[in-house]
Short mmCIF file of N, CA and C and ligand atoms in Angstrom, two decimals:
data_model
loop_
_atom_site.label_atom_id
_atom_site.label_comp_id
_atom_site.label_asym_id
_atom_site.label_seq_id
_atom_site.Cartn_x
_atom_site.Cartn_y
_atom_site.Cartn_z
N UNK A 1 0.75 -1.07 0.39
CA UNK A 1 -0.56 0.02 -0.03
C UNK A 1 1.44 1.53 0.09
N UNK A 2 0.47 2.27 -0.81
CA UNK A 2 1.13 3.28 -0.47
C UNK A 2 1.27 4.83 0.47
N UNK A 3 2.27 4.69 0.87
CA UNK A 3 1.11 5.96 2.31
C UNK A 3 1.78 7.18 2.04
N UNK A 4 1.50 7.83 1.99
CA UNK A 4 1.70 9.52 1.65
C UNK A 4 2.77 10.47 2.33
N UNK A 5 3.74 10.72 2.07
CA UNK A 5 4.97 11.23 2.36
C UNK A 5 3.73 11.90 3.63
N UNK A 6 4.03 12.55 5.00
CA UNK A 6 3.37 13.00 5.55
C UNK A 6 2.51 12.57 6.62
N UNK A 7 1.38 11.51 5.89
CA UNK A 7 0.88 10.54 6.53
C UNK A 7 1.00 9.91 7.88
N UNK A 8 0.89 9.77 8.84
CA UNK A 8 1.49 8.98 9.92
C UNK A 8 0.97 7.81 9.68
N UNK A 9 1.38 6.81 9.48
CA UNK A 9 0.67 4.90 9.53
C UNK A 9 -0.21 4.72 10.11
N UNK A 10 0.41 4.88 11.01
CA UNK A 10 -0.99 4.64 12.50
C UNK A 10 -0.43 5.26 13.27
N UNK A 11 -1.51 5.75 14.22
CA UNK A 11 -1.42 6.46 15.80
C UNK A 11 -0.07 5.63 16.46
N UNK A 12 0.17 6.97 16.24
CA UNK A 12 1.85 6.58 17.84
C UNK A 12 2.94 6.09 16.50
N UNK A 13 2.78 5.63 14.96
CA UNK A 13 3.58 5.27 14.41
C UNK A 13 4.34 6.43 13.76
N UNK A 14 5.78 5.83 12.78
CA UNK A 14 6.20 6.35 11.70
C UNK A 14 6.24 7.89 10.57
N UNK A 15 6.37 8.75 11.40
CA UNK A 15 5.26 10.22 10.33
C UNK A 15 6.94 10.17 8.82
N UNK A 16 6.15 9.79 7.92
CA UNK A 16 7.17 10.21 6.33
C UNK A 16 6.83 11.87 6.26
N UNK A 17 7.94 12.29 6.57
CA UNK A 17 8.37 13.93 6.44
C UNK A 17 9.69 13.78 4.65
N UNK A 18 9.48 14.18 4.11
CA UNK A 18 10.31 15.05 3.89
C UNK A 18 11.38 15.83 3.48
N UNK A 19 12.33 14.86 3.39
CA UNK A 19 13.94 16.41 3.76
C UNK A 19 14.16 16.17 1.75
N UNK A 20 15.23 17.52 2.47
CA UNK A 20 15.92 17.26 0.93
C UNK A 20 17.71 17.62 1.59
N UNK A 21 18.48 17.41 0.25
CA UNK A 21 19.87 16.59 1.61
C UNK A 21 20.85 17.58 -0.08
N UNK A 22 21.28 17.90 -0.10
CA UNK A 22 23.30 18.57 -0.91
C UNK A 22 23.53 17.39 -0.63
N UNK A 23 24.25 16.79 -1.69
CA UNK A 23 25.22 15.83 -2.19
C UNK A 23 25.66 16.02 -3.60
N UNK A 24 27.64 16.72 -3.31
CA UNK A 24 28.19 17.36 -4.27
C UNK A 24 29.18 16.35 -4.80
N UNK A 25 29.43 16.09 -5.78
CA UNK A 25 30.06 15.30 -6.79
C UNK A 25 31.61 15.64 -5.98
N UNK A 26 32.53 15.83 -5.63
CA UNK A 26 33.67 16.23 -5.38
C UNK A 26 34.63 16.48 -6.60
N UNK A 27 36.21 17.38 -6.94
CA UNK A 27 36.64 17.16 -7.72
C UNK A 27 37.43 16.01 -8.20
N UNK A 28 37.62 14.89 -7.11
CA UNK A 28 38.68 13.71 -7.57
C UNK A 28 37.26 12.30 -8.43
N UNK A 29 36.26 12.64 -7.11
CA UNK A 29 34.90 11.87 -8.77
C UNK A 29 34.79 12.50 -9.33
N UNK A 30 34.47 13.37 -9.95
CA UNK A 30 34.86 13.77 -11.54
C UNK A 30 35.82 13.10 -12.22
N UNK A 31 36.73 13.84 -12.04
CA UNK A 31 37.66 13.38 -12.56
C UNK A 31 37.67 11.20 -12.88
N UNK A 32 38.00 11.27 -11.92
CA UNK A 32 38.01 9.43 -11.62
C UNK A 32 36.15 9.38 -12.72
N UNK A 33 35.10 9.18 -13.38
CA UNK A 33 33.99 9.06 -13.23
C UNK A 33 33.25 8.73 -12.80
N UNK A 34 33.57 9.37 -11.48
CA UNK A 34 32.41 8.18 -11.06
C UNK A 34 31.18 9.36 -10.81
N UNK A 35 30.41 9.69 -11.61
CA UNK A 35 29.38 11.20 -11.62
C UNK A 35 27.78 10.40 -11.64
N UNK A 36 28.23 10.01 -12.94
CA UNK A 36 27.04 8.53 -12.92
C UNK A 36 26.58 7.61 -11.87
N UNK A 37 28.03 7.47 -11.25
CA UNK A 37 27.41 6.23 -9.55
C UNK A 37 26.94 6.63 -9.03
N UNK A 38 27.51 7.83 -9.24
CA UNK A 38 26.51 8.30 -7.56
C UNK A 38 25.91 9.06 -7.78
N UNK A 39 24.91 8.65 -9.00
CA UNK A 39 23.65 10.08 -9.80
C UNK A 39 22.92 8.21 -9.65
N UNK A 40 23.58 6.98 -9.59
CA UNK A 40 22.62 5.29 -9.60
C UNK A 40 22.20 4.89 -8.65
N UNK A 41 22.83 5.05 -7.15
CA UNK A 41 23.02 5.22 -6.46
C UNK A 41 21.94 5.81 -6.08
N UNK A 42 22.28 7.14 -5.81
CA UNK A 42 20.79 7.22 -5.38
C UNK A 42 19.58 7.73 -6.15
N UNK A 43 19.86 7.22 -7.03
CA UNK A 43 18.18 6.86 -8.18
C UNK A 43 17.27 5.25 -7.93
N UNK A 44 18.92 3.76 -7.37
CA UNK A 44 18.32 3.40 -6.67
C UNK A 44 17.43 3.03 -5.95
N UNK A 45 18.29 3.81 -5.11
CA UNK A 45 17.18 4.06 -3.51
C UNK A 45 15.96 4.53 -4.16
N UNK A 46 15.64 5.49 -4.48
CA UNK A 46 14.68 5.85 -5.01
C UNK A 46 13.71 7.12 -5.03
N UNK A 47 15.31 7.73 -4.25
CA UNK A 47 15.40 8.70 -4.00
C UNK A 47 15.01 9.80 -5.14
N UNK A 48 14.50 11.21 -4.86
CA UNK A 48 13.73 12.16 -5.63
C UNK A 48 15.65 12.61 -6.18
N UNK A 49 16.46 12.92 -7.20
CA UNK A 49 17.22 14.70 -7.70
C UNK A 49 15.73 15.78 -7.86
N UNK A 50 15.59 16.27 -7.35
CA UNK A 50 15.45 18.10 -7.80
C UNK A 50 16.34 19.48 -8.11
N UNK A 51 18.04 18.56 -8.09
CA UNK A 51 18.79 19.95 -8.27
C UNK A 51 19.29 19.06 -8.81
N UNK A 52 20.26 19.99 -9.92
CA UNK A 52 22.06 19.55 -10.06
C UNK A 52 22.53 20.76 -11.54
N UNK A 53 24.04 20.68 -10.99
CA UNK A 53 25.11 21.81 -11.72
C UNK A 53 25.94 20.98 -11.48
N UNK A 54 26.69 20.88 -12.38
CA UNK A 54 28.06 22.14 -12.67
C UNK A 54 29.16 22.66 -12.39
N UNK A 55 29.72 22.87 -11.34
CA UNK A 55 30.69 24.45 -11.38
C UNK A 55 32.20 23.95 -10.84
N UNK A 56 32.97 25.02 -11.37
CA UNK A 56 34.15 25.64 -10.57
C UNK A 56 33.32 25.78 -8.89
N UNK A 57 34.20 25.32 -8.67
CA UNK A 57 33.43 25.81 -6.90
C UNK A 57 33.93 27.26 -6.52
N UNK A 58 33.06 28.69 -6.61
CA UNK A 58 34.18 29.63 -5.92
C UNK A 58 33.83 30.00 -4.77
N UNK A 59 35.65 30.36 -4.26
CA UNK A 59 36.05 30.52 -3.20
C UNK A 59 35.33 30.55 -2.06
N UNK A 60 34.25 31.91 -2.68
CA UNK A 60 33.44 32.42 -1.08
C UNK A 60 32.30 30.98 -1.20
N UNK A 61 32.32 30.42 -1.28
CA UNK A 61 31.05 28.81 -1.39
C UNK A 61 32.08 28.31 -0.26
N UNK A 62 32.25 28.02 -0.74
CA UNK A 62 33.99 26.92 -0.46
C UNK A 62 34.23 27.16 1.28
N UNK A 63 34.63 29.02 1.21
CA UNK A 63 35.10 29.00 2.75
C UNK A 63 33.81 28.93 3.79
N UNK A 64 32.23 29.20 3.77
CA UNK A 64 31.37 29.00 3.99
C UNK A 64 31.07 28.04 4.31
N UNK A 65 31.22 26.83 3.32
CA UNK A 65 30.64 25.65 3.11
C UNK A 65 31.12 24.66 4.42
N UNK A 66 32.94 25.48 4.34
CA UNK A 66 33.59 24.68 6.08
C UNK A 66 33.60 25.63 6.60
N UNK A 67 33.22 26.12 6.38
CA UNK A 67 33.22 27.14 7.75
C UNK A 67 33.79 26.64 9.00
N UNK A 68 33.25 25.60 9.44
CA UNK A 68 33.56 24.83 10.49
C UNK A 68 34.29 24.11 10.81
N UNK A 69 35.07 23.92 9.76
CA UNK A 69 36.72 23.30 9.56
C UNK A 69 38.04 24.27 9.38
N UNK A 70 37.06 25.44 9.04
CA UNK A 70 38.24 26.69 8.99
C UNK A 70 40.11 26.88 9.70
N UNK A 71 39.53 26.29 11.21
CA UNK A 71 40.82 26.76 12.44
C UNK A 71 42.04 25.39 11.58
N UNK A 72 41.36 23.98 10.91
CA UNK A 72 42.40 22.90 11.87
C UNK A 72 42.78 22.95 10.95
N UNK A 73 44.00 22.48 10.63
CA UNK A 73 46.06 22.00 10.22
C UNK A 73 45.19 21.56 8.40
N UNK A 74 44.02 20.97 8.10
CA UNK A 74 43.99 21.15 6.90
C UNK A 74 42.96 21.27 5.83
N UNK A 75 42.44 22.78 6.78
CA UNK A 75 41.93 23.42 6.21
C UNK A 75 42.24 24.28 4.31
N UNK A 76 43.82 24.53 4.66
CA UNK A 76 44.44 25.18 3.68
C UNK A 76 43.98 23.95 2.10
N UNK A 77 44.46 22.97 2.96
CA UNK A 77 44.52 21.72 1.19
C UNK A 77 43.42 21.12 0.80
N UNK A 78 42.23 21.49 1.72
CA UNK A 78 41.11 21.11 2.23
C UNK A 78 40.38 22.16 0.71
N UNK A 79 40.55 23.61 0.46
CA UNK A 79 39.84 24.50 0.22
C UNK A 79 40.29 24.36 -1.65
N UNK A 80 42.19 24.04 -0.94
CA UNK A 80 42.60 24.25 -2.28
C UNK A 80 42.19 22.24 -3.74
N UNK A 81 42.29 21.46 -3.13
CA UNK A 81 41.46 20.80 -3.34
C UNK A 81 39.93 20.60 -4.19
N UNK A 82 39.70 21.12 -2.46
CA UNK A 82 38.04 21.53 -3.60
C UNK A 82 37.86 22.52 -5.18
N UNK A 83 38.54 23.50 -4.61
CA UNK A 83 38.51 24.28 -6.28
C UNK A 83 39.73 23.61 -6.89
N UNK A 84 40.56 21.76 -7.13
CA UNK A 84 41.15 22.15 -8.26
C UNK A 84 40.77 21.34 -9.46
N UNK A 85 39.51 21.54 -9.29
CA UNK A 85 38.76 20.91 -10.88
C UNK A 85 37.00 21.51 -10.74
N UNK A 86 35.68 21.02 -11.85
CA UNK A 86 34.57 21.25 -11.30
C UNK A 86 33.76 19.94 -10.01
N UNK A 87 33.16 20.82 -9.14
CA UNK A 87 32.63 19.61 -9.05
C UNK A 87 31.10 19.64 -9.46
N UNK A 88 29.85 18.38 -8.88
CA UNK A 88 28.55 18.45 -9.99
C UNK A 88 27.73 18.19 -8.64
N UNK A 89 27.42 19.64 -8.19
CA UNK A 89 26.62 20.13 -6.42
C UNK A 89 25.03 19.75 -7.15
N UNK A 90 24.03 18.51 -6.12
CA UNK A 90 23.27 18.24 -6.26
C UNK A 90 22.31 18.33 -4.88
N UNK A 91 20.99 18.40 -5.14
CA UNK A 91 19.69 18.27 -4.20
C UNK A 91 19.18 16.87 -3.96
N UNK A 92 19.37 16.02 -3.33
CA UNK A 92 17.90 14.88 -3.12
C UNK A 92 16.91 15.10 -2.40
N UNK A 93 15.35 14.76 -2.58
CA UNK A 93 13.78 15.06 -1.33
C UNK A 93 14.16 13.13 -1.08
N UNK A 94 13.89 13.27 -0.21
CA UNK A 94 12.70 11.51 0.14
C UNK A 94 12.12 11.38 1.46
N UNK A 95 12.34 10.80 1.95
CA UNK A 95 12.56 10.52 3.49
C UNK A 95 14.17 10.06 3.56
N UNK A 96 13.45 10.62 5.12
CA UNK A 96 15.68 11.03 5.64
C UNK A 96 16.35 10.11 5.06
N UNK A 97 17.07 11.38 3.81
CA UNK A 97 17.07 11.25 3.18
C UNK A 97 18.83 12.25 3.69
N UNK A 98 18.36 12.50 4.94
CA UNK A 98 19.58 13.05 5.53
C UNK A 98 20.55 11.43 5.79
N UNK A 99 19.92 11.54 6.42
CA UNK A 99 20.59 10.24 7.11
C UNK A 99 21.30 9.85 6.75
N UNK A 100 20.06 8.87 5.51
CA UNK A 100 19.95 7.81 4.74
C UNK A 100 21.62 8.28 3.74
N UNK A 101 21.76 9.48 3.16
CA UNK A 101 22.97 9.61 2.42
C UNK A 101 24.14 10.02 3.43
N UNK A 102 23.91 9.97 4.28
CA UNK A 102 24.96 10.08 5.16
C UNK A 102 25.36 7.73 5.29
N UNK A 103 24.49 7.80 6.20
CA UNK A 103 25.05 6.04 5.45
C UNK A 103 25.61 5.63 4.17
N UNK A 104 24.74 6.09 3.17
CA UNK A 104 25.04 5.24 1.77
C UNK A 104 27.05 5.80 1.23
N UNK A 105 27.47 7.78 2.11
CA UNK A 105 28.41 8.18 1.14
C UNK A 105 29.27 7.55 2.64
N UNK A 106 28.93 7.34 3.29
CA UNK A 106 30.20 6.39 3.96
C UNK A 106 31.39 7.51 5.66
N UNK A 107 32.30 6.54 6.06
CA UNK A 107 32.71 6.91 7.00
C UNK A 107 33.81 7.79 5.80
N UNK A 108 34.18 9.16 6.68
CA UNK A 108 34.82 10.61 6.33
C UNK A 108 36.14 9.93 5.83
N UNK A 109 36.91 8.65 5.98
CA UNK A 109 38.78 8.37 6.38
C UNK A 109 37.64 7.05 5.68
N UNK A 110 39.01 6.85 5.17
CA UNK A 110 38.64 6.23 3.84
C UNK A 110 38.90 4.41 3.91
N UNK A 111 39.33 4.48 5.47
CA UNK A 111 40.20 3.28 5.95
C UNK A 111 38.97 3.42 6.42
N UNK A 112 38.58 3.66 7.38
CA UNK A 112 36.58 2.90 8.20
C UNK A 112 35.27 3.20 7.25
N UNK A 113 35.66 3.46 6.56
CA UNK A 113 34.48 3.62 5.13
C UNK A 113 34.55 2.30 5.45
N UNK A 114 32.59 1.78 5.44
CA UNK A 114 32.87 -0.01 4.95
C UNK A 114 32.08 0.40 3.84
N UNK A 115 32.86 -1.33 2.95
CA UNK A 115 32.47 -1.75 2.31
C UNK A 115 31.59 -1.08 1.25
N UNK A 116 30.48 -1.14 0.20
CA UNK A 116 29.34 -0.80 0.24
C UNK A 116 28.96 0.53 -0.17
N UNK A 117 29.44 1.34 0.61
CA UNK A 117 29.01 2.78 0.79
C UNK A 117 30.16 3.84 -0.30
N UNK A 118 29.58 4.85 -0.60
CA UNK A 118 30.54 4.99 -1.59
C UNK A 118 31.72 5.48 -1.62
N UNK A 119 31.90 6.10 -0.57
CA UNK A 119 33.49 5.44 -0.09
C UNK A 119 34.21 5.13 0.13
N UNK A 120 33.80 3.77 0.68
CA UNK A 120 34.63 2.77 1.08
C UNK A 120 34.90 1.24 0.45
N UNK A 121 33.18 2.28 -1.07
CA UNK A 121 34.10 1.50 -2.46
C UNK A 121 35.03 2.21 -2.96
N UNK A 122 35.39 3.54 -3.02
CA UNK A 122 36.60 4.40 -3.99
C UNK A 122 36.98 4.86 -3.11
N UNK A 123 37.29 5.44 -2.30
CA UNK A 123 38.13 6.39 -1.90
C UNK A 123 39.07 5.71 -1.76
N UNK A 124 40.43 6.97 -2.00
CA UNK A 124 41.66 6.37 -1.63
C UNK A 124 42.42 6.53 -0.48
N UNK A 125 41.34 8.05 0.44
CA UNK A 125 42.85 8.45 1.01
C UNK A 125 41.24 9.64 2.29
N UNK A 126 40.69 10.33 3.19
CA UNK A 126 40.81 10.80 3.98
C UNK A 126 40.42 11.68 3.03
N UNK A 127 41.47 12.77 2.52
CA UNK A 127 41.52 13.99 1.46
C UNK A 127 40.67 13.23 0.34
N UNK A 128 41.15 13.08 -0.57
CA UNK A 128 40.12 12.20 -1.61
C UNK A 128 38.87 11.56 -1.28
N UNK A 129 38.14 11.98 -0.98
CA UNK A 129 36.29 10.99 0.15
C UNK A 129 34.96 10.78 -1.46
N UNK A 130 35.97 11.55 -2.77
CA UNK A 130 34.73 11.16 -4.30
C UNK A 130 34.13 12.51 -3.32
N UNK A 131 33.16 12.44 -2.27
CA UNK A 131 31.42 13.05 -2.21
C UNK A 131 30.95 13.97 -0.75
N UNK A 132 30.07 14.68 -1.35
CA UNK A 132 29.58 15.01 0.03
C UNK A 132 28.36 15.28 0.81
N UNK A 133 27.99 15.02 1.73
CA UNK A 133 26.88 14.84 1.55
C UNK A 133 26.15 15.71 3.29
N UNK A 134 25.60 16.49 3.58
CA UNK A 134 24.90 16.82 4.41
C UNK A 134 25.07 16.36 5.49
N UNK A 135 25.28 17.14 6.47
CA UNK A 135 25.38 15.89 8.38
C UNK A 135 23.95 16.49 8.73
N UNK A 136 22.94 17.32 9.24
CA UNK A 136 22.04 17.49 10.01
C UNK A 136 21.06 17.75 8.53
N UNK A 137 20.02 17.62 9.52
CA UNK A 137 18.87 18.75 8.05
C UNK A 137 19.07 19.90 8.63
N UNK A 138 19.20 21.45 9.27
CA UNK A 138 20.00 22.35 9.68
C UNK A 138 20.78 22.16 8.56
N UNK A 139 21.86 21.15 8.64
CA UNK A 139 22.93 21.68 7.94
C UNK A 139 22.49 21.77 5.65
N UNK A 140 22.00 20.97 5.87
CA UNK A 140 21.38 20.84 5.08
C UNK A 140 20.89 21.90 3.83
N UNK A 141 19.87 22.81 4.70
CA UNK A 141 19.43 23.37 4.83
C UNK A 141 20.03 25.17 4.13
N UNK A 142 21.04 24.92 5.18
CA UNK A 142 21.71 26.05 5.32
C UNK A 142 22.93 25.67 3.55
N UNK A 143 22.92 24.80 3.78
CA UNK A 143 23.98 24.15 2.10
C UNK A 143 23.50 24.41 0.75
N UNK A 144 22.11 24.49 0.75
CA UNK A 144 21.34 23.59 -0.07
C UNK A 144 21.18 25.10 -0.65
N UNK A 145 20.90 25.84 0.15
CA UNK A 145 20.34 28.21 0.12
C UNK A 145 22.23 28.35 -0.11
N UNK A 146 23.21 27.78 -0.45
CA UNK A 146 24.90 28.57 0.11
C UNK A 146 24.69 27.62 -1.81
N UNK A 147 24.44 26.46 -2.24
CA UNK A 147 24.91 26.27 -3.50
C UNK A 147 24.12 26.90 -4.83
N UNK A 148 22.67 26.79 -4.77
CA UNK A 148 21.82 26.50 -4.82
C UNK A 148 20.59 27.91 -5.52
N UNK A 149 20.68 28.49 -6.05
CA UNK A 149 19.42 29.88 -6.20
C UNK A 149 17.05 28.03 -6.24
N UNK A 150 16.57 29.15 -5.33
CA UNK A 150 15.40 28.57 -5.26
C UNK A 150 14.54 28.53 -6.67
N UNK A 151 15.45 29.26 -7.19
CA UNK A 151 15.19 28.98 -8.96
C UNK A 151 15.55 27.67 -9.65
N UNK A 152 16.86 27.03 -9.09
CA UNK A 152 17.71 26.08 -9.45
C UNK A 152 17.23 24.83 -9.11
N UNK A 153 15.52 24.82 -8.80
CA UNK A 153 15.28 23.78 -7.80
C UNK A 153 14.08 23.15 -8.36
N UNK A 154 13.38 22.38 -8.50
CA UNK A 154 12.41 21.79 -10.05
C UNK A 154 11.62 20.99 -8.86
N UNK A 155 10.27 21.07 -8.88
CA UNK A 155 9.58 20.37 -8.06
C UNK A 155 8.58 19.82 -8.83
N UNK A 156 9.01 19.20 -9.28
CA UNK A 156 8.41 17.97 -10.34
C UNK A 156 7.96 17.10 -9.11
N UNK A 157 6.37 16.37 -10.28
CA UNK A 157 5.49 15.51 -9.95
C UNK A 157 6.48 14.26 -9.82
N UNK A 158 5.57 14.17 -9.17
CA UNK A 158 5.92 11.80 -9.33
C UNK A 158 4.35 11.18 -10.68
N UNK A 159 5.32 11.34 -11.65
CA UNK A 159 4.48 10.54 -12.29
C UNK A 159 3.93 9.30 -12.11
N UNK A 160 4.26 7.77 -10.94
CA UNK A 160 4.37 6.90 -11.15
C UNK A 160 5.59 6.27 -11.34
N UNK A 161 6.37 6.40 -12.10
CA UNK A 161 6.46 6.03 -14.27
C UNK A 161 7.87 4.25 -13.03
N UNK A 162 7.44 3.72 -12.19
CA UNK A 162 8.12 3.51 -10.98
C UNK A 162 7.83 1.51 -11.60
N UNK A 163 9.32 1.04 -11.68
CA UNK A 163 8.24 -0.60 -11.51
C UNK A 163 7.29 -0.99 -10.81
N UNK A 164 7.81 -1.14 -9.65
CA UNK A 164 6.35 -1.34 -8.60
C UNK A 164 5.33 -0.78 -8.44
N UNK A 165 4.92 0.81 -9.11
CA UNK A 165 3.86 1.86 -9.98
C UNK A 165 3.52 0.93 -11.23
N UNK A 166 3.87 0.19 -11.96
CA UNK A 166 3.97 0.39 -13.97
C UNK A 166 2.47 -1.07 -14.04
N UNK A 167 1.43 -0.32 -14.00
CA UNK A 167 0.73 -0.92 -14.46
C UNK A 167 -0.09 -1.98 -15.15
N UNK A 168 -0.63 -3.41 -15.29
CA UNK A 168 0.20 -4.58 -15.27
C UNK A 168 0.96 -5.60 -15.57
P1 IDP B 1 32.17 14.88 5.66
O1 IDP B 1 32.45 15.16 5.08
O2 IDP B 1 32.44 13.31 6.02
O3 IDP B 1 31.16 15.09 6.32
P2 IDP B 1 34.36 16.69 7.85
O4 IDP B 1 34.80 15.23 9.62
O5 IDP B 1 32.81 17.10 7.72
O6 IDP B 1 33.51 15.60 6.92
O7 IDP B 1 35.35 17.48 6.63
C1 IDP B 1 34.72 17.64 5.39
C2 IDP B 1 35.79 17.05 4.48
O8 IDP B 1 37.62 17.94 4.94
C3 IDP B 1 36.09 15.22 4.40
O9 IDP B 1 35.00 14.97 4.16
C4 IDP B 1 37.66 15.74 3.38
O10 IDP B 1 37.19 16.18 2.40
C5 IDP B 1 37.84 16.73 4.89
N1 IDP B 1 38.78 16.73 6.36
C6 IDP B 1 38.23 16.35 7.12
N2 IDP B 1 39.05 15.65 7.64
C7 IDP B 1 40.56 15.41 7.36
C8 IDP B 1 41.32 15.15 7.20
O11 IDP B 1 41.83 14.43 8.53
N3 IDP B 1 42.77 15.33 6.32
C9 IDP B 1 41.73 15.64 5.37
N4 IDP B 1 41.31 15.92 4.98
C10 IDP B 1 40.25 16.18 5.37
MG1 MG B 2 30.82 17.45 6.78
#
């Protein structure tokens, strides 16, 4: 049975709230031709792509994006890595997409990232970890506003063209 987002399954049961999160394929992911792989994993999980663009990330966006890390010793190298080539920024929507996408990308450090996660399958080092995903609903809201104009996000209607709902 299909249960619409936002409708409680039963009294006291889970509520389906839709979330959005920012996912970005970092320059090493683009260089290694992993853009399609990242998109495929989110699509196959059933999440909905509502925004996507390739860009050479401007320094002011990177500085704000990584503002919490400014005092870390690796910060200058991080900014230079993130500026080393284009990134593909995306906004994905779906039930608990923030937490689910963190699980899908895996641990920051490639050594700790579980096989089957994006980082666990492809990352070679903590400083070259392929992909970014927001780490909280509030962080996602902030990052989506930072990377995208409202007009760049598309609220498309789900036509139900999935295997699970295909007629006949
Ligand atoms: P996250 O990307 O898993 O959320 P954060 O701790 O928010 O991890 O760090 C942001 C990014 O900074 C990491 O994805 C990685 O690219 C880089 N980074 C974090 N820790 C290190 C480090 O110890 N050495 C080099 N780069 C690091
Ligand atoms: Mg982070």
